[in-house]
Amino acid sequence: MLEEQSSKAMEWTPSKVISRLGKEINDESSYLYWAYKNAIPVFCPGLTDGSLGDMLYCHAIRTSGLKIDIVQDIRAMNGEAIYAGFRRTGMIILGGGLQSIISAMPT
């Protein structure tokens, strides 16, 4: 992912990282696998919170580091709620904090 960021000017977001995990897992018992296969976005604005955020930080000490644009995912997530219209759209919201903000959006 770091190589793609520098060589292809790839802009990573939490949902793109999660999609890549689903692709690389390649395990039919994983919901991330099926989300990847069906192009269903999985949003996690707090992806950098906790141990994953610590790993990204420690990696960035030695190199330029992987850049993850959380704001781009917030726009996409809110857009899913605001512009759902008559499309068949559903959301499963786990946890609170950042993720619960989407539940306040009008549908």
Short mmCIF file of N, CA and C in Angstrom, two decimals:
data_model
loop_
_atom_site.label_atom_id
_atom_site.label_comp_id
_atom_site.label_asym_id
_atom_site.label_seq_id
_atom_site.Cartn_x
_atom_site.Cartn_y
_atom_site.Cartn_z
N MET A 1 0.82 -1.18 0.00
CA MET A 1 0.00 0.00 0.00
C MET A 1 0.87 1.26 0.00
N LEU A 2 1.94 1.20 0.74
CA LEU A 2 2.86 2.34 0.77
C LEU A 2 3.48 2.56 -0.61
N GLU A 3 3.81 1.46 -1.28
CA GLU A 3 4.39 1.56 -2.63
C GLU A 3 3.38 2.17 -3.60
N GLU A 4 2.12 1.73 -3.52
CA GLU A 4 1.08 2.28 -4.39
C GLU A 4 0.86 3.77 -4.12
N GLN A 5 0.99 4.15 -2.86
CA GLN A 5 0.82 5.55 -2.49
C GLN A 5 1.86 6.42 -3.19
N SER A 6 3.09 5.94 -3.24
CA SER A 6 4.14 6.75 -3.84
C SER A 6 4.24 6.58 -5.35
N SER A 7 4.08 5.37 -5.87
CA SER A 7 4.27 5.15 -7.30
C SER A 7 3.04 5.47 -8.14
N LYS A 8 1.84 5.27 -7.59
CA LYS A 8 0.61 5.50 -8.35
C LYS A 8 -0.20 6.68 -7.82
N ALA A 9 0.36 7.40 -6.87
CA ALA A 9 -0.34 8.53 -6.23
C ALA A 9 -1.70 8.09 -5.68
N MET A 10 -1.74 6.90 -5.11
CA MET A 10 -2.96 6.36 -4.52
C MET A 10 -3.29 7.11 -3.24
N GLU A 11 -4.53 7.55 -3.11
CA GLU A 11 -4.99 8.20 -1.88
C GLU A 11 -5.78 7.18 -1.08
N TRP A 12 -5.24 6.78 0.05
CA TRP A 12 -5.88 5.76 0.89
C TRP A 12 -6.86 6.39 1.86
N THR A 13 -7.97 5.71 2.05
CA THR A 13 -8.96 6.06 3.06
C THR A 13 -9.17 4.82 3.91
N PRO A 14 -9.78 4.96 5.09
CA PRO A 14 -10.04 3.75 5.87
C PRO A 14 -10.85 2.70 5.09
N SER A 15 -11.85 3.13 4.31
CA SER A 15 -12.65 2.15 3.57
C SER A 15 -11.84 1.46 2.48
N LYS A 16 -10.88 2.16 1.87
CA LYS A 16 -10.02 1.52 0.87
C LYS A 16 -9.07 0.53 1.52
N VAL A 17 -8.57 0.86 2.72
CA VAL A 17 -7.71 -0.08 3.46
C VAL A 17 -8.52 -1.33 3.81
N ILE A 18 -9.75 -1.13 4.28
CA ILE A 18 -10.61 -2.26 4.65
C ILE A 18 -10.93 -3.10 3.42
N SER A 19 -11.21 -2.46 2.30
CA SER A 19 -11.47 -3.20 1.06
C SER A 19 -10.25 -4.03 0.66
N ARG A 20 -9.07 -3.46 0.78
CA ARG A 20 -7.84 -4.20 0.46
C ARG A 20 -7.70 -5.41 1.39
N LEU A 21 -8.03 -5.23 2.67
CA LEU A 21 -7.98 -6.37 3.60
C LEU A 21 -8.92 -7.48 3.13
N GLY A 22 -10.13 -7.10 2.71
CA GLY A 22 -11.08 -8.09 2.20
C GLY A 22 -10.56 -8.83 0.98
N LYS A 23 -9.88 -8.11 0.11
CA LYS A 23 -9.29 -8.72 -1.08
C LYS A 23 -8.17 -9.69 -0.69
N GLU A 24 -7.30 -9.25 0.19
CA GLU A 24 -6.14 -10.06 0.56
C GLU A 24 -6.51 -11.24 1.46
N ILE A 25 -7.57 -11.09 2.27
CA ILE A 25 -8.01 -12.19 3.14
C ILE A 25 -8.42 -13.39 2.29
N ASN A 26 -9.21 -13.12 1.23
CA ASN A 26 -9.65 -14.16 0.31
C ASN A 26 -10.21 -15.37 1.05
N ASP A 27 -11.12 -15.11 1.99
CA ASP A 27 -11.71 -16.16 2.82
C ASP A 27 -13.22 -15.96 2.82
N GLU A 28 -13.96 -16.94 2.29
CA GLU A 28 -15.40 -16.81 2.15
C GLU A 28 -16.15 -16.71 3.47
N SER A 29 -15.50 -16.99 4.59
CA SER A 29 -16.17 -16.86 5.89
C SER A 29 -16.03 -15.44 6.45
N SER A 30 -15.38 -14.55 5.72
CA SER A 30 -15.14 -13.18 6.18
C SER A 30 -16.13 -12.21 5.54
N TYR A 31 -16.76 -11.38 6.37
CA TYR A 31 -17.66 -10.37 5.80
C TYR A 31 -16.89 -9.33 4.98
N LEU A 32 -15.63 -9.11 5.34
CA LEU A 32 -14.82 -8.17 4.55
C LEU A 32 -14.56 -8.71 3.15
N TYR A 33 -14.40 -10.02 3.04
CA TYR A 33 -14.23 -10.66 1.73
C TYR A 33 -15.46 -10.39 0.86
N TRP A 34 -16.66 -10.63 1.44
CA TRP A 34 -17.89 -10.45 0.66
C TRP A 34 -18.18 -8.98 0.37
N ALA A 35 -17.83 -8.11 1.29
CA ALA A 35 -17.99 -6.68 1.02
C ALA A 35 -17.10 -6.28 -0.16
N TYR A 36 -15.85 -6.78 -0.16
CA TYR A 36 -14.95 -6.48 -1.28
C TYR A 36 -15.51 -7.05 -2.58
N LYS A 37 -15.94 -8.31 -2.57
CA LYS A 37 -16.43 -8.96 -3.79
C LYS A 37 -17.64 -8.25 -4.38
N ASN A 38 -18.47 -7.64 -3.52
CA ASN A 38 -19.70 -6.99 -3.97
C ASN A 38 -19.60 -5.46 -3.98
N ALA A 39 -18.39 -4.95 -3.84
CA ALA A 39 -18.14 -3.49 -3.87
C ALA A 39 -19.02 -2.75 -2.87
N ILE A 40 -19.16 -3.32 -1.67
CA ILE A 40 -19.92 -2.68 -0.60
C ILE A 40 -18.91 -1.98 0.32
N PRO A 41 -19.03 -0.67 0.46
CA PRO A 41 -18.06 0.03 1.31
C PRO A 41 -18.27 -0.29 2.79
N VAL A 42 -17.18 -0.48 3.49
CA VAL A 42 -17.20 -0.66 4.95
C VAL A 42 -16.45 0.54 5.51
N PHE A 43 -17.18 1.38 6.23
CA PHE A 43 -16.58 2.60 6.77
C PHE A 43 -16.19 2.40 8.23
N CYS A 44 -15.04 2.91 8.58
CA CYS A 44 -14.57 2.89 9.96
C CYS A 44 -13.72 4.14 10.18
N PRO A 45 -14.39 5.28 10.50
CA PRO A 45 -13.64 6.52 10.68
C PRO A 45 -12.59 6.44 11.78
N GLY A 46 -12.80 5.60 12.77
CA GLY A 46 -11.85 5.46 13.87
C GLY A 46 -10.80 4.40 13.62
N LEU A 47 -10.54 4.08 12.35
CA LEU A 47 -9.58 3.02 12.01
C LEU A 47 -8.21 3.26 12.62
N THR A 48 -7.82 4.50 12.71
CA THR A 48 -6.48 4.81 13.22
C THR A 48 -6.43 4.85 14.75
N ASP A 49 -7.57 4.68 15.39
CA ASP A 49 -7.61 4.65 16.85
C ASP A 49 -7.14 3.27 17.32
N GLY A 50 -6.40 3.20 18.37
CA GLY A 50 -5.97 1.91 18.92
C GLY A 50 -4.70 1.38 18.30
N SER A 51 -4.60 0.05 18.26
CA SER A 51 -3.34 -0.58 17.87
C SER A 51 -2.96 -0.33 16.41
N LEU A 52 -3.94 -0.27 15.52
CA LEU A 52 -3.61 0.00 14.11
C LEU A 52 -3.02 1.41 13.97
N GLY A 53 -3.58 2.36 14.66
CA GLY A 53 -3.03 3.71 14.64
C GLY A 53 -1.62 3.75 15.19
N ASP A 54 -1.38 2.97 16.25
CA ASP A 54 -0.03 2.90 16.82
C ASP A 54 0.96 2.31 15.82
N MET A 55 0.54 1.26 15.10
CA MET A 55 1.42 0.65 14.11
C MET A 55 1.74 1.62 12.97
N LEU A 56 0.74 2.36 12.51
CA LEU A 56 0.96 3.35 11.46
C LEU A 56 1.93 4.43 11.94
N TYR A 57 1.77 4.85 13.18
CA TYR A 57 2.66 5.87 13.74
C TYR A 57 4.10 5.35 13.82
N CYS A 58 4.27 4.15 14.37
CA CYS A 58 5.62 3.59 14.52
C CYS A 58 6.29 3.39 13.16
N HIS A 59 5.51 2.97 12.16
CA HIS A 59 6.06 2.79 10.82
C HIS A 59 6.50 4.12 10.23
N ALA A 60 5.75 5.18 10.53
CA ALA A 60 6.06 6.50 9.98
C ALA A 60 7.31 7.12 10.59
N ILE A 61 7.78 6.60 11.70
CA ILE A 61 9.01 7.12 12.31
C ILE A 61 10.20 6.83 11.41
N ARG A 62 10.22 5.65 10.79
CA ARG A 62 11.35 5.23 9.96
C ARG A 62 11.21 5.61 8.50
N THR A 63 9.99 5.80 8.03
CA THR A 63 9.76 6.11 6.62
C THR A 63 8.82 7.31 6.51
N SER A 64 8.42 7.63 5.30
CA SER A 64 7.48 8.74 5.12
C SER A 64 6.09 8.38 5.63
N GLY A 65 5.78 7.11 5.77
CA GLY A 65 4.52 6.68 6.35
C GLY A 65 3.36 6.64 5.38
N LEU A 66 2.41 5.80 5.71
CA LEU A 66 1.19 5.67 4.94
C LEU A 66 0.24 6.79 5.35
N LYS A 67 -0.28 7.50 4.37
CA LYS A 67 -1.22 8.59 4.65
C LYS A 67 -2.64 8.07 4.42
N ILE A 68 -3.49 8.24 5.42
CA ILE A 68 -4.87 7.78 5.34
C ILE A 68 -5.80 8.98 5.54
N ASP A 69 -6.60 9.28 4.52
CA ASP A 69 -7.51 10.43 4.55
C ASP A 69 -8.85 10.02 5.15
N ILE A 70 -9.05 10.34 6.41
CA ILE A 70 -10.28 9.97 7.10
C ILE A 70 -11.44 10.86 6.64
N VAL A 71 -11.17 12.11 6.34
CA VAL A 71 -12.22 13.06 5.95
C VAL A 71 -12.92 12.62 4.66
N GLN A 72 -12.18 12.07 3.72
CA GLN A 72 -12.78 11.60 2.47
C GLN A 72 -13.83 10.53 2.75
N ASP A 73 -13.57 9.66 3.73
CA ASP A 73 -14.55 8.64 4.09
C ASP A 73 -15.76 9.23 4.81
N ILE A 74 -15.55 10.25 5.63
CA ILE A 74 -16.68 10.90 6.30
C ILE A 74 -17.62 11.50 5.25
N ARG A 75 -17.05 12.12 4.23
CA ARG A 75 -17.87 12.67 3.13
C ARG A 75 -18.67 11.56 2.44
N ALA A 76 -17.99 10.46 2.13
CA ALA A 76 -18.65 9.35 1.43
C ALA A 76 -19.73 8.72 2.31
N MET A 77 -19.44 8.54 3.59
CA MET A 77 -20.39 7.93 4.51
C MET A 77 -21.63 8.81 4.67
N ASN A 78 -21.44 10.10 4.87
CA ASN A 78 -22.58 11.01 4.98
C ASN A 78 -23.34 11.09 3.66
N GLY A 79 -22.63 11.04 2.54
CA GLY A 79 -23.28 11.05 1.24
C GLY A 79 -24.18 9.84 1.04
N GLU A 80 -23.77 8.69 1.54
CA GLU A 80 -24.61 7.49 1.45
C GLU A 80 -25.94 7.72 2.16
N ALA A 81 -25.91 8.39 3.30
CA ALA A 81 -27.14 8.65 4.06
C ALA A 81 -27.99 9.74 3.42
N ILE A 82 -27.35 10.82 3.01
CA ILE A 82 -28.09 11.97 2.49
C ILE A 82 -28.70 11.70 1.12
N TYR A 83 -27.96 11.02 0.25
CA TYR A 83 -28.41 10.82 -1.13
C TYR A 83 -28.97 9.43 -1.40
N ALA A 84 -29.35 8.72 -0.35
CA ALA A 84 -29.87 7.36 -0.53
C ALA A 84 -31.15 7.37 -1.36
N GLY A 85 -32.01 8.34 -1.13
CA GLY A 85 -33.24 8.46 -1.90
C GLY A 85 -34.03 7.17 -1.90
N PHE A 86 -34.40 6.71 -3.08
CA PHE A 86 -35.20 5.50 -3.19
C PHE A 86 -34.37 4.26 -3.46
N ARG A 87 -33.03 4.42 -3.43
CA ARG A 87 -32.16 3.26 -3.62
C ARG A 87 -32.34 2.32 -2.43
N ARG A 88 -32.04 1.07 -2.65
CA ARG A 88 -32.03 0.11 -1.55
C ARG A 88 -30.70 0.28 -0.81
N THR A 89 -30.76 0.93 0.32
CA THR A 89 -29.56 1.24 1.09
C THR A 89 -29.79 0.84 2.53
N GLY A 90 -28.77 0.28 3.13
CA GLY A 90 -28.85 -0.06 4.55
C GLY A 90 -27.53 0.24 5.22
N MET A 91 -27.61 0.44 6.53
CA MET A 91 -26.40 0.70 7.31
C MET A 91 -26.48 -0.09 8.60
N ILE A 92 -25.37 -0.61 9.00
CA ILE A 92 -25.23 -1.23 10.31
C ILE A 92 -24.22 -0.36 11.05
N ILE A 93 -24.64 0.21 12.16
CA ILE A 93 -23.77 1.11 12.91
C ILE A 93 -23.40 0.44 14.21
N LEU A 94 -22.11 0.21 14.40
CA LEU A 94 -21.60 -0.43 15.61
C LEU A 94 -20.81 0.59 16.41
N GLY A 95 -21.00 0.59 17.69
CA GLY A 95 -20.23 1.49 18.54
C GLY A 95 -20.86 2.86 18.62
N GLY A 96 -20.09 3.79 19.08
CA GLY A 96 -20.57 5.16 19.24
C GLY A 96 -19.53 6.12 18.75
N GLY A 97 -19.63 7.33 19.22
CA GLY A 97 -18.63 8.32 18.82
C GLY A 97 -18.76 8.68 17.37
N LEU A 98 -17.67 8.56 16.65
CA LEU A 98 -17.64 8.95 15.24
C LEU A 98 -18.71 8.25 14.42
N GLN A 99 -18.86 6.95 14.63
CA GLN A 99 -19.78 6.19 13.81
C GLN A 99 -21.24 6.55 14.07
N SER A 100 -21.58 6.94 15.29
CA SER A 100 -22.98 7.23 15.60
C SER A 100 -23.45 8.54 14.99
N ILE A 101 -22.54 9.40 14.57
CA ILE A 101 -22.93 10.67 13.96
C ILE A 101 -23.78 10.43 12.72
N ILE A 102 -23.48 9.38 11.98
CA ILE A 102 -24.22 9.09 10.75
C ILE A 102 -25.69 8.81 11.04
N SER A 103 -26.01 8.27 12.22
CA SER A 103 -27.40 7.95 12.53
C SER A 103 -28.25 9.21 12.70
N ALA A 104 -27.63 10.35 12.92
CA ALA A 104 -28.36 11.60 13.08
C ALA A 104 -28.69 12.23 11.73
N MET A 105 -28.16 11.68 10.65
CA MET A 105 -28.38 12.25 9.33
C MET A 105 -29.80 11.92 8.85
N PRO A 106 -30.49 12.87 8.23
CA PRO A 106 -31.83 12.59 7.71
C PRO A 106 -31.77 11.62 6.53
N THR A 107 -32.75 10.76 6.44
CA THR A 107 -32.81 9.82 5.32
C THR A 107 -34.05 10.02 4.51
#
